[in-house]
GROMACS .gro file of C-alpha atoms in nm:
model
  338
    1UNK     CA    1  -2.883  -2.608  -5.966
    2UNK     CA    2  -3.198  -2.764  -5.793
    3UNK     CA    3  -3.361  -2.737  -5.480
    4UNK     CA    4  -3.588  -2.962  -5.294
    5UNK     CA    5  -3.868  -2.723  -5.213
    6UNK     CA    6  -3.923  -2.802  -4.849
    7UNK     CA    7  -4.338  -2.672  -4.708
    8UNK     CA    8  -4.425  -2.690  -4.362
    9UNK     CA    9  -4.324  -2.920  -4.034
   10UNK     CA   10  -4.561  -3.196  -3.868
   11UNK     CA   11  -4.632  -2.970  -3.602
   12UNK     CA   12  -4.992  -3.011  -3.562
   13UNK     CA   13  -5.037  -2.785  -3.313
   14UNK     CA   14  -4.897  -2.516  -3.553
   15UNK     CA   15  -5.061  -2.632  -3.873
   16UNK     CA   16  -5.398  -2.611  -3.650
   17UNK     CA   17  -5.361  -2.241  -3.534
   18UNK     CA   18  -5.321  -2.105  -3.896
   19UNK     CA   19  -5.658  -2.187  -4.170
   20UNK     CA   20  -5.564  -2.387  -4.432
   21UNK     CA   21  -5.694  -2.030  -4.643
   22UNK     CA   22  -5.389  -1.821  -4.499
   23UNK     CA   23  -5.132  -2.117  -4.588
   24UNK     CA   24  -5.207  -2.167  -4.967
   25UNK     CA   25  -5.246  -1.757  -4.972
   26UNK     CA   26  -4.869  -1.772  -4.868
   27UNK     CA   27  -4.774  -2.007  -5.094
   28UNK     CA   28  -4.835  -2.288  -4.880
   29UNK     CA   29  -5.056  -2.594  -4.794
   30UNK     CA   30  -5.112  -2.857  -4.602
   31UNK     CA   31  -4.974  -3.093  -4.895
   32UNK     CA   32  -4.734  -3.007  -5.113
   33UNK     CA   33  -4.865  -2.786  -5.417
   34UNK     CA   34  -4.510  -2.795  -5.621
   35UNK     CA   35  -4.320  -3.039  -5.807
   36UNK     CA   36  -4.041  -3.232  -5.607
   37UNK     CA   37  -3.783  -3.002  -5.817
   38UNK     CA   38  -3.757  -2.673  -5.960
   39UNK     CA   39  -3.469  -2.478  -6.144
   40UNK     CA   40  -3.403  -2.315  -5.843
   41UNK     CA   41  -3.235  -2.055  -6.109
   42UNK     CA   42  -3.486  -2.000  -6.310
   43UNK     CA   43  -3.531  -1.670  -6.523
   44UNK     CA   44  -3.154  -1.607  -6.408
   45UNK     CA   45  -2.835  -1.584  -6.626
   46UNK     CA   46  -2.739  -1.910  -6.726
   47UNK     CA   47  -3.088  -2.018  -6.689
   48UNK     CA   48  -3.303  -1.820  -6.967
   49UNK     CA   49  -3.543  -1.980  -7.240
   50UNK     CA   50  -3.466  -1.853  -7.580
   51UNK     CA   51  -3.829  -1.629  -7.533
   52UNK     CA   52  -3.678  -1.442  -7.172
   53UNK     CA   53  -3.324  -1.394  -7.335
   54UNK     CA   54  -3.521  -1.207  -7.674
   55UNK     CA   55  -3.722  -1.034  -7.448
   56UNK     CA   56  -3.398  -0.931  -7.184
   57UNK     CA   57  -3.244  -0.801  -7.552
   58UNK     CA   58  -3.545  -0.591  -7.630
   59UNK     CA   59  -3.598  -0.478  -7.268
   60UNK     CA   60  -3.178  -0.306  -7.297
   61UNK     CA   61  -3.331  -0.211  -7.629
   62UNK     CA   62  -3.661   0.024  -7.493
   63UNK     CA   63  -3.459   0.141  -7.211
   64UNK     CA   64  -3.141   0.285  -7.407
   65UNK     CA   65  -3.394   0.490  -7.622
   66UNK     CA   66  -3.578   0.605  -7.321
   67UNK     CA   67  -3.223   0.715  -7.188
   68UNK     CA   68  -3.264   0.501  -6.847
   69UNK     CA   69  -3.011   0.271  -6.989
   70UNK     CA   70  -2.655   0.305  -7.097
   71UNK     CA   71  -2.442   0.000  -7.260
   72UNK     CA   72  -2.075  -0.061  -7.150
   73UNK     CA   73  -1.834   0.137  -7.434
   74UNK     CA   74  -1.456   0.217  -7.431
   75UNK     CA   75  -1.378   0.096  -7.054
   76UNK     CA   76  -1.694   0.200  -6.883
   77UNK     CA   77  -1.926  -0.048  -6.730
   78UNK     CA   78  -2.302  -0.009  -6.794
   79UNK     CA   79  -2.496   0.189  -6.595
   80UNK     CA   80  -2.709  -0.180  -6.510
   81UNK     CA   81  -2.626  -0.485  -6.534
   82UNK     CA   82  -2.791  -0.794  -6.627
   83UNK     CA   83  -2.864  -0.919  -6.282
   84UNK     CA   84  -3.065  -0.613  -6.220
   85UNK     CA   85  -3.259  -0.547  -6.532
   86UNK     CA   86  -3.347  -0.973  -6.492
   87UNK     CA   87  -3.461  -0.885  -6.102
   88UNK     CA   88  -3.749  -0.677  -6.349
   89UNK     CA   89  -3.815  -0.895  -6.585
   90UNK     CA   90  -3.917  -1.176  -6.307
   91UNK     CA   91  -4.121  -0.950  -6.115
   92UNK     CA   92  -4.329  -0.882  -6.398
   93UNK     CA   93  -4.296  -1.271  -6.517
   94UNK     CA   94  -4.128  -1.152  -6.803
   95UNK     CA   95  -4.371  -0.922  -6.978
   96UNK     CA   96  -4.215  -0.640  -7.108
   97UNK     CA   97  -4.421  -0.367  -7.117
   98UNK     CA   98  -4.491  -0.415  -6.743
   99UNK     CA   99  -4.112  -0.468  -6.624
  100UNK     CA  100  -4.018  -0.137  -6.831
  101UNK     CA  101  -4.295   0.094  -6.634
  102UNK     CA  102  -4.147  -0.029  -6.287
  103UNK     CA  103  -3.811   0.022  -6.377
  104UNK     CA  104  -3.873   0.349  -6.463
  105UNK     CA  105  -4.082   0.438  -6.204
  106UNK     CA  106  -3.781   0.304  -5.982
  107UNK     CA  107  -3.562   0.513  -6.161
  108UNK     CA  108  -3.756   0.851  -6.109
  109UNK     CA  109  -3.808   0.755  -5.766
  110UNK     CA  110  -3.404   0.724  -5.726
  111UNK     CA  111  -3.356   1.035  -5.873
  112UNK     CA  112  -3.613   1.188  -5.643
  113UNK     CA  113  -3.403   1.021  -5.333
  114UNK     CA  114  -3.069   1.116  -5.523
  115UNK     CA  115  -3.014   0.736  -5.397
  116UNK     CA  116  -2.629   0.743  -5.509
  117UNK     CA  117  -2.563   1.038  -5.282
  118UNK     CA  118  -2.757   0.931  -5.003
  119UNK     CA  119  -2.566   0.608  -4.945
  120UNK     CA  120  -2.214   0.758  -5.107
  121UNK     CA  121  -2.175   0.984  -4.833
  122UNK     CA  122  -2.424   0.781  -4.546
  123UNK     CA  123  -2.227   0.842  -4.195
  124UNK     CA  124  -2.065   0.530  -4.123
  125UNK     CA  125  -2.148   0.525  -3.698
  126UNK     CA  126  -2.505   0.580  -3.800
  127UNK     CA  127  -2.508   0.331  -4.078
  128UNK     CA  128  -2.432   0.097  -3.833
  129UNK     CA  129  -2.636   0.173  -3.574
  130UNK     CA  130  -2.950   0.168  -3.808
  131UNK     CA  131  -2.883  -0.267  -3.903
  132UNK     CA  132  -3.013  -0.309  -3.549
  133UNK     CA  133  -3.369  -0.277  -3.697
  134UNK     CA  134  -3.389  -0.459  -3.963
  135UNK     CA  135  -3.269  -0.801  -4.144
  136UNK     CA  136  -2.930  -0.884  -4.058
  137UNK     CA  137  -2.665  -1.077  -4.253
  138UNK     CA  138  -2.540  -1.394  -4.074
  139UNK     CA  139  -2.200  -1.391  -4.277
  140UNK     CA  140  -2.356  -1.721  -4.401
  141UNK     CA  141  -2.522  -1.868  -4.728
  142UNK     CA  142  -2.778  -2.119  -4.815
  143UNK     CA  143  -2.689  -2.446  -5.010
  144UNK     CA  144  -2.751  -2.227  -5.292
  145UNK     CA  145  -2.498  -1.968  -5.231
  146UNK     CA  146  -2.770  -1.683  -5.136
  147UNK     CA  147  -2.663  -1.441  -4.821
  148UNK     CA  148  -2.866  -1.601  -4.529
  149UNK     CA  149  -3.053  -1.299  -4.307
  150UNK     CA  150  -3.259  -1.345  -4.022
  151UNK     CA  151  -3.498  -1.049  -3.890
  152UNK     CA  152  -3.604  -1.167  -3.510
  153UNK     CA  153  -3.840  -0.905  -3.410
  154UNK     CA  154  -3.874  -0.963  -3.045
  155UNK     CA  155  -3.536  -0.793  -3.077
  156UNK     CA  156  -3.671  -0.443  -3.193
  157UNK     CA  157  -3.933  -0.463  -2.885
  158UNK     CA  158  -3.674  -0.251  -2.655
  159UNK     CA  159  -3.509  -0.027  -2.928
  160UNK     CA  160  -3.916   0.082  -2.996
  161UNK     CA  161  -3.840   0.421  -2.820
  162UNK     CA  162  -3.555   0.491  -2.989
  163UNK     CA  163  -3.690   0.420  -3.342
  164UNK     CA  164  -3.950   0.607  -3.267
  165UNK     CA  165  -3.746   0.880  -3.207
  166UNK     CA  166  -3.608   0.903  -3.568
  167UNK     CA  167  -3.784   1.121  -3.816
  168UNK     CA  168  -3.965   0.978  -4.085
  169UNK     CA  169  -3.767   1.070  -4.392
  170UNK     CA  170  -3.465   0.950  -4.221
  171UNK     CA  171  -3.558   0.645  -4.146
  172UNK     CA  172  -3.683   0.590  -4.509
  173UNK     CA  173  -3.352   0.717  -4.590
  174UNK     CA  174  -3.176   0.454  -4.339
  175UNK     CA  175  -3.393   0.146  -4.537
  176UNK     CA  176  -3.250   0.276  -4.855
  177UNK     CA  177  -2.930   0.249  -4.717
  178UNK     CA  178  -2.918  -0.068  -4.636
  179UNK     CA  179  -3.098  -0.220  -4.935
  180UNK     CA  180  -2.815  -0.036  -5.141
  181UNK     CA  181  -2.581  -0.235  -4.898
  182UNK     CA  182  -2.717  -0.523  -5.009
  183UNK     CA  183  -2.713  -0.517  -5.401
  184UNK     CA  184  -2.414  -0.315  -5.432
  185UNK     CA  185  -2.187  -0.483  -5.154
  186UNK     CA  186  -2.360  -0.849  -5.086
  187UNK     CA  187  -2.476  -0.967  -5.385
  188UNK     CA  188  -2.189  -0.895  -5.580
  189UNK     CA  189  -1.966  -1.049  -5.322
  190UNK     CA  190  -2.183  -1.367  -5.308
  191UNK     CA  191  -2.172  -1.429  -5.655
  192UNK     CA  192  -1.776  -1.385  -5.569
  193UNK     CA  193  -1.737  -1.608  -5.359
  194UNK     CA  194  -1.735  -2.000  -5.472
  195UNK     CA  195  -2.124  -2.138  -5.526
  196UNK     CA  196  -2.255  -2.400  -5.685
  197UNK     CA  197  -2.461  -2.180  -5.991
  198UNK     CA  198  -2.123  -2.017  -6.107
  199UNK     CA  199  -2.094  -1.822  -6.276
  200UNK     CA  200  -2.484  -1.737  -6.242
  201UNK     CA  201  -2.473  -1.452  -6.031
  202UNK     CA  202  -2.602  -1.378  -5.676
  203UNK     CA  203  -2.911  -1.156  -5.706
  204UNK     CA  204  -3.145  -1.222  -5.361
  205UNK     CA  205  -3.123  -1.338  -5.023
  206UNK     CA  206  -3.274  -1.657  -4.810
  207UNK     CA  207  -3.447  -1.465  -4.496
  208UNK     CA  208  -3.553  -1.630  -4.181
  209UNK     CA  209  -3.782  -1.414  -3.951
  210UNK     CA  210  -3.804  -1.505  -3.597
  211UNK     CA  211  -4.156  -1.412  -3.416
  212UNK     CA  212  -4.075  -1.612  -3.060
  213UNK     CA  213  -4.165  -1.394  -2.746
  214UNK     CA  214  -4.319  -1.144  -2.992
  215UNK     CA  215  -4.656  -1.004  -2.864
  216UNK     CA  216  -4.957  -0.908  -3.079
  217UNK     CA  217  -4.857  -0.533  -2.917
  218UNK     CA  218  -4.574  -0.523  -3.008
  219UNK     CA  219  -4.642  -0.614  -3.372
  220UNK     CA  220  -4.923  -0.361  -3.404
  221UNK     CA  221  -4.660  -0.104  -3.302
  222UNK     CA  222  -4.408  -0.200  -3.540
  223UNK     CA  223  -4.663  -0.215  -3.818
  224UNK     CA  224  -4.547   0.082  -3.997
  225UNK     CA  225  -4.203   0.005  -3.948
  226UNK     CA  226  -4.189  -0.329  -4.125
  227UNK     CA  227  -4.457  -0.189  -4.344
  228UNK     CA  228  -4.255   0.113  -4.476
  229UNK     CA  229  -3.944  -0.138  -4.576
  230UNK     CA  230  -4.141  -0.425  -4.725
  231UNK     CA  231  -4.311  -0.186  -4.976
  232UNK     CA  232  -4.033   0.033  -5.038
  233UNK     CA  233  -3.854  -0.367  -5.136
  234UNK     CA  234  -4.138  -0.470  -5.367
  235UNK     CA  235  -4.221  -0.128  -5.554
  236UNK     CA  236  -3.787  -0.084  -5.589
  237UNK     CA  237  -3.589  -0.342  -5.501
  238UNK     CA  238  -3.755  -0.644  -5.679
  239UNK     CA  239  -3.682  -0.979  -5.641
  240UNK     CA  240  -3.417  -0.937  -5.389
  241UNK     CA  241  -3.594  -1.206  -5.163
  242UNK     CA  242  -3.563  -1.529  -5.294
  243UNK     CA  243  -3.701  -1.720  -4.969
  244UNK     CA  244  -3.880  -1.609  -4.670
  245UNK     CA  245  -3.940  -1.834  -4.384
  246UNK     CA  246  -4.104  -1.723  -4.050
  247UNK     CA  247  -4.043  -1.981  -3.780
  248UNK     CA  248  -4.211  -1.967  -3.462
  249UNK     CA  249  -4.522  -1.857  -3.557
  250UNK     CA  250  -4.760  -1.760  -3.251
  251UNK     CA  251  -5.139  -1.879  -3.219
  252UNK     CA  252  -5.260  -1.502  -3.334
  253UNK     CA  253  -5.019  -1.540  -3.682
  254UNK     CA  254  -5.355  -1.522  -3.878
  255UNK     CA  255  -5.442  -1.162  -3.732
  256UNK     CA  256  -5.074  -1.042  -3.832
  257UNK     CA  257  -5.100  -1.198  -4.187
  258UNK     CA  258  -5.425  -0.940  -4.220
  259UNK     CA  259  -5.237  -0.684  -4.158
  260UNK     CA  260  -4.902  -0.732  -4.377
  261UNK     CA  261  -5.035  -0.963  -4.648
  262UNK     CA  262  -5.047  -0.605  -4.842
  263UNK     CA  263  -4.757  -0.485  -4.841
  264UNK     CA  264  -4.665  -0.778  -5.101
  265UNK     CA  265  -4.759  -0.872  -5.487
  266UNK     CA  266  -4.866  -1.250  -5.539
  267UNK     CA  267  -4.519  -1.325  -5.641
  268UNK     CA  268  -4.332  -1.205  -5.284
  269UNK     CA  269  -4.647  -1.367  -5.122
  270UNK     CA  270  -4.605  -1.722  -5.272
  271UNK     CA  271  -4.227  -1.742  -5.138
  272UNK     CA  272  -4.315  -1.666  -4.803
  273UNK     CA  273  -4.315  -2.034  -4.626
  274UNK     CA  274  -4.422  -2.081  -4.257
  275UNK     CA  275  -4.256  -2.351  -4.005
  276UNK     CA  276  -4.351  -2.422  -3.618
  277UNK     CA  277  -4.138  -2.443  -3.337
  278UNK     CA  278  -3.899  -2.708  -3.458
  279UNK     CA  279  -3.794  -2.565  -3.819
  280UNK     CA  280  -3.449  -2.718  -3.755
  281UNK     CA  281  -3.491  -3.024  -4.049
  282UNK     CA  282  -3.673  -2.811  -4.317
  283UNK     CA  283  -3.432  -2.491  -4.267
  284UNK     CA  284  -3.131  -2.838  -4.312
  285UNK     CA  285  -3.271  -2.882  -4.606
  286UNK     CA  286  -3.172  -2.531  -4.782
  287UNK     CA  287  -2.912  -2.472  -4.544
  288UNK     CA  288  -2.601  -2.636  -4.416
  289UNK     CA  289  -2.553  -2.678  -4.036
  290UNK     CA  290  -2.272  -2.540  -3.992
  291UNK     CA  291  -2.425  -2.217  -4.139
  292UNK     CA  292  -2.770  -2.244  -3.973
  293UNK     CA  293  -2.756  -2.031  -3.642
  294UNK     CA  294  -2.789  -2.257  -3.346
  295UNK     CA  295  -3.129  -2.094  -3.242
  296UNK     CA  296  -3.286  -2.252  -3.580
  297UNK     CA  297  -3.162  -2.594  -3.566
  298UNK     CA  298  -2.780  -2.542  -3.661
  299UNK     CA  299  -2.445  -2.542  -3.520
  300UNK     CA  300  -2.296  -2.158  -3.606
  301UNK     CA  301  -2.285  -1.903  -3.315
  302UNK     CA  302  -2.446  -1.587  -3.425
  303UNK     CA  303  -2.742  -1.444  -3.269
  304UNK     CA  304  -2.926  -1.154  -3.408
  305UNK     CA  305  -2.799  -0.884  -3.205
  306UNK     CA  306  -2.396  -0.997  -3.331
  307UNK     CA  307  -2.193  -0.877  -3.661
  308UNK     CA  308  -2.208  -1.118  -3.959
  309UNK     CA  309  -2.021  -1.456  -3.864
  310UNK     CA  310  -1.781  -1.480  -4.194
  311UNK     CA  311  -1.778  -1.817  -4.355
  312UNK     CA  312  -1.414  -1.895  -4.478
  313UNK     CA  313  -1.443  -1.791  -4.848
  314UNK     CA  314  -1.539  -1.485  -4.713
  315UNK     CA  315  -1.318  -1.371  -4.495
  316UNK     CA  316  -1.055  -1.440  -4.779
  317UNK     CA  317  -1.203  -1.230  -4.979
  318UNK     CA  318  -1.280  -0.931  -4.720
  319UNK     CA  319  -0.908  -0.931  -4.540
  320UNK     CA  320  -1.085  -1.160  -4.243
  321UNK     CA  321  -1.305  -0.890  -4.159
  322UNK     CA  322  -1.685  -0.731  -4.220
  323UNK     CA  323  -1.641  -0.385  -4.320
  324UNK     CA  324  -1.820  -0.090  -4.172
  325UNK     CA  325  -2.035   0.157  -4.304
  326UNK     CA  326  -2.126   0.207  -4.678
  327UNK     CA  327  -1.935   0.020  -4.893
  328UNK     CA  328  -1.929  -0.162  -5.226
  329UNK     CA  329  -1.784  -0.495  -5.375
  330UNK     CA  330  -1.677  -0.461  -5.686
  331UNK     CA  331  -1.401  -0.657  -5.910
  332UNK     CA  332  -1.289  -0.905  -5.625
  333UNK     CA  333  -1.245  -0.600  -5.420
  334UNK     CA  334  -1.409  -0.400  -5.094
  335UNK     CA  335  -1.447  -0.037  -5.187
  336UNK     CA  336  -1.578   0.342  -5.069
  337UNK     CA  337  -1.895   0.406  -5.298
  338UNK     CA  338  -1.873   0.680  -5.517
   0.00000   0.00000   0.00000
């Protein structure tokens, strides 16, 4: 499958208010710096040179003698599939020796966070409560068949009082949560559901994040909030965002950049794309209309405050309905983690 990579608008009065220096660091320019096409699937099943499928091999290889790994035998399913240990591999651009230290640091740091248990037996009201402050699903997915998200932050601005009143480790514990949501109960039901790389599995999401009516305030105090859940993403859940694009950027986007360019590696960095106040025709480009929320240029009602808006393939496959709390997808099938 191949996508047209789409860069910026003609907004001038956009372009103008960000240096051409924070665009290309961003993965952006004001002229396109990428070919026309790209295997939008690259370095994905179905879509491996002979060198990254040798090196996925050895990679199963180093981790089942370092016991991080264990290979499917009489009825039992591995312990990681080949989405995941291929999330590595592409973080580190394929070079093994790299991709095997941050998978095990991952590991040790899941053992540390008994991850399994945390979001096995997560309490369902609070579970639900805690998507409020962070990326939500639409229910949708990009031409690709990716989950759509969109994180508009002017929408945090009022719950700031009540985050605030959450302790530190369990709002960590909250972001873990809901990343585990998303490769154990999204992704697999994505690559479910009919898209046009099957049978190349689902493995990261299309993001749009919103910054109209957001204040330079309000982004300094939400700082370590955002902070806390982008580098918890890169350092151990890599290569889970496929595309970022921020539409309505404000005049002062090149003081926020400062702060959170950071909290990424060069690879995150370089798919983060930046629109102006009319993203409507690039976001058309990697996403239908009818799935593109009508505040972006698109005809489906959902706002950011509203439950995912199920596409028809998905409610099939979910009984007609999003479930609540922790769950998994697994084997055509909604289920209780365990």
């Amino acid at each position: 499958m191949y996508h047209r990579c789409s860069t910026v608008d003609n907004d001038q009065n956009d372009i103008s208010a960000v240096p051409d220096l924070v665009y290309k660091s961003v993965g952006m320019a004001l002229s396109s710096l990428v070919p026309d096409y790209v295997d939008f699937f690259a370095g994905h099943l179905g879509h491996l040179t002979s060198s990254q499928r040798e090196v996925l091999e050895n990679f199963r290889a180093n981790l089942l003698k370092a016991e991080l790994y264990t290979a499917p035998a009489d009825g039992t399913k591995t312990s990681h599939d080949d989405p995941t240990l291929l999330r590595f591999l592409r973080a580190r651009g394929f070079v093994l020796d790299l991709a095997q230290k941050q998978f095990t640091n991952t590991e040790k740091w899941r053992e540390e966070h008994d991850v399994m248990t945390l979001y096995n037996t997560f309490d369902p009201v609070e579970f639900e409560a805690a998507k409020r402050f962070y990326p939500r699903w639409t229910g949708r997915r990009d031409k690709n068949g990716l989950p759509l998200y969109v994180y508009r932050l002017a929408s945090l601005a009022p719950l700031q009082k009540e985050l605030d009143t959450v302790p530190p480790e369990r709002r960590y514990q909250r972001i873990i949560a809901l990343y585990e949501l998303m490769v154990r109960f999204a992704f697999p039901l994505c690559s479910h559901l009919p898209h046009p790389s099957s049978p190349t599995p689902i493995s990261s999401v299309t993001t749009i994040i919103d910054l109209e009516h957001i204040s330079i305030g309000s982004m300094w105090q939400l700082r370590n909030h955002l902070g806390e859940a982008s580098r918890l993403a890169t350092a151990n859940y890599p290569e889970t965002l496929n595309t970022v694009v921020v539409v309505n950027s404000p005049p002062f986007f090149p003081t926020i950049w400062g702060w959170i360019k950071g909290w990424f590696d060069e690879v995150t960095r370089n798919k983060i794309h930046i629109l102006g106040k009319e993203p409507g025709s690039a976001l058309r480009d990697l996403i239908h209309v009818y799935d593109l929320p009508k505040p972006y240029g698109g005809e489906l009602e959902w706002k950011f405050e509203d439950d995912p808006n199920l596409d028809d393939d998905a409610k099939a496959a979910l009984s007609g309905v999003m479930p609540k709390g922790p769950v998994v997808y697994m084997d055509g099938a909604v289920m209780k983690p365990t």
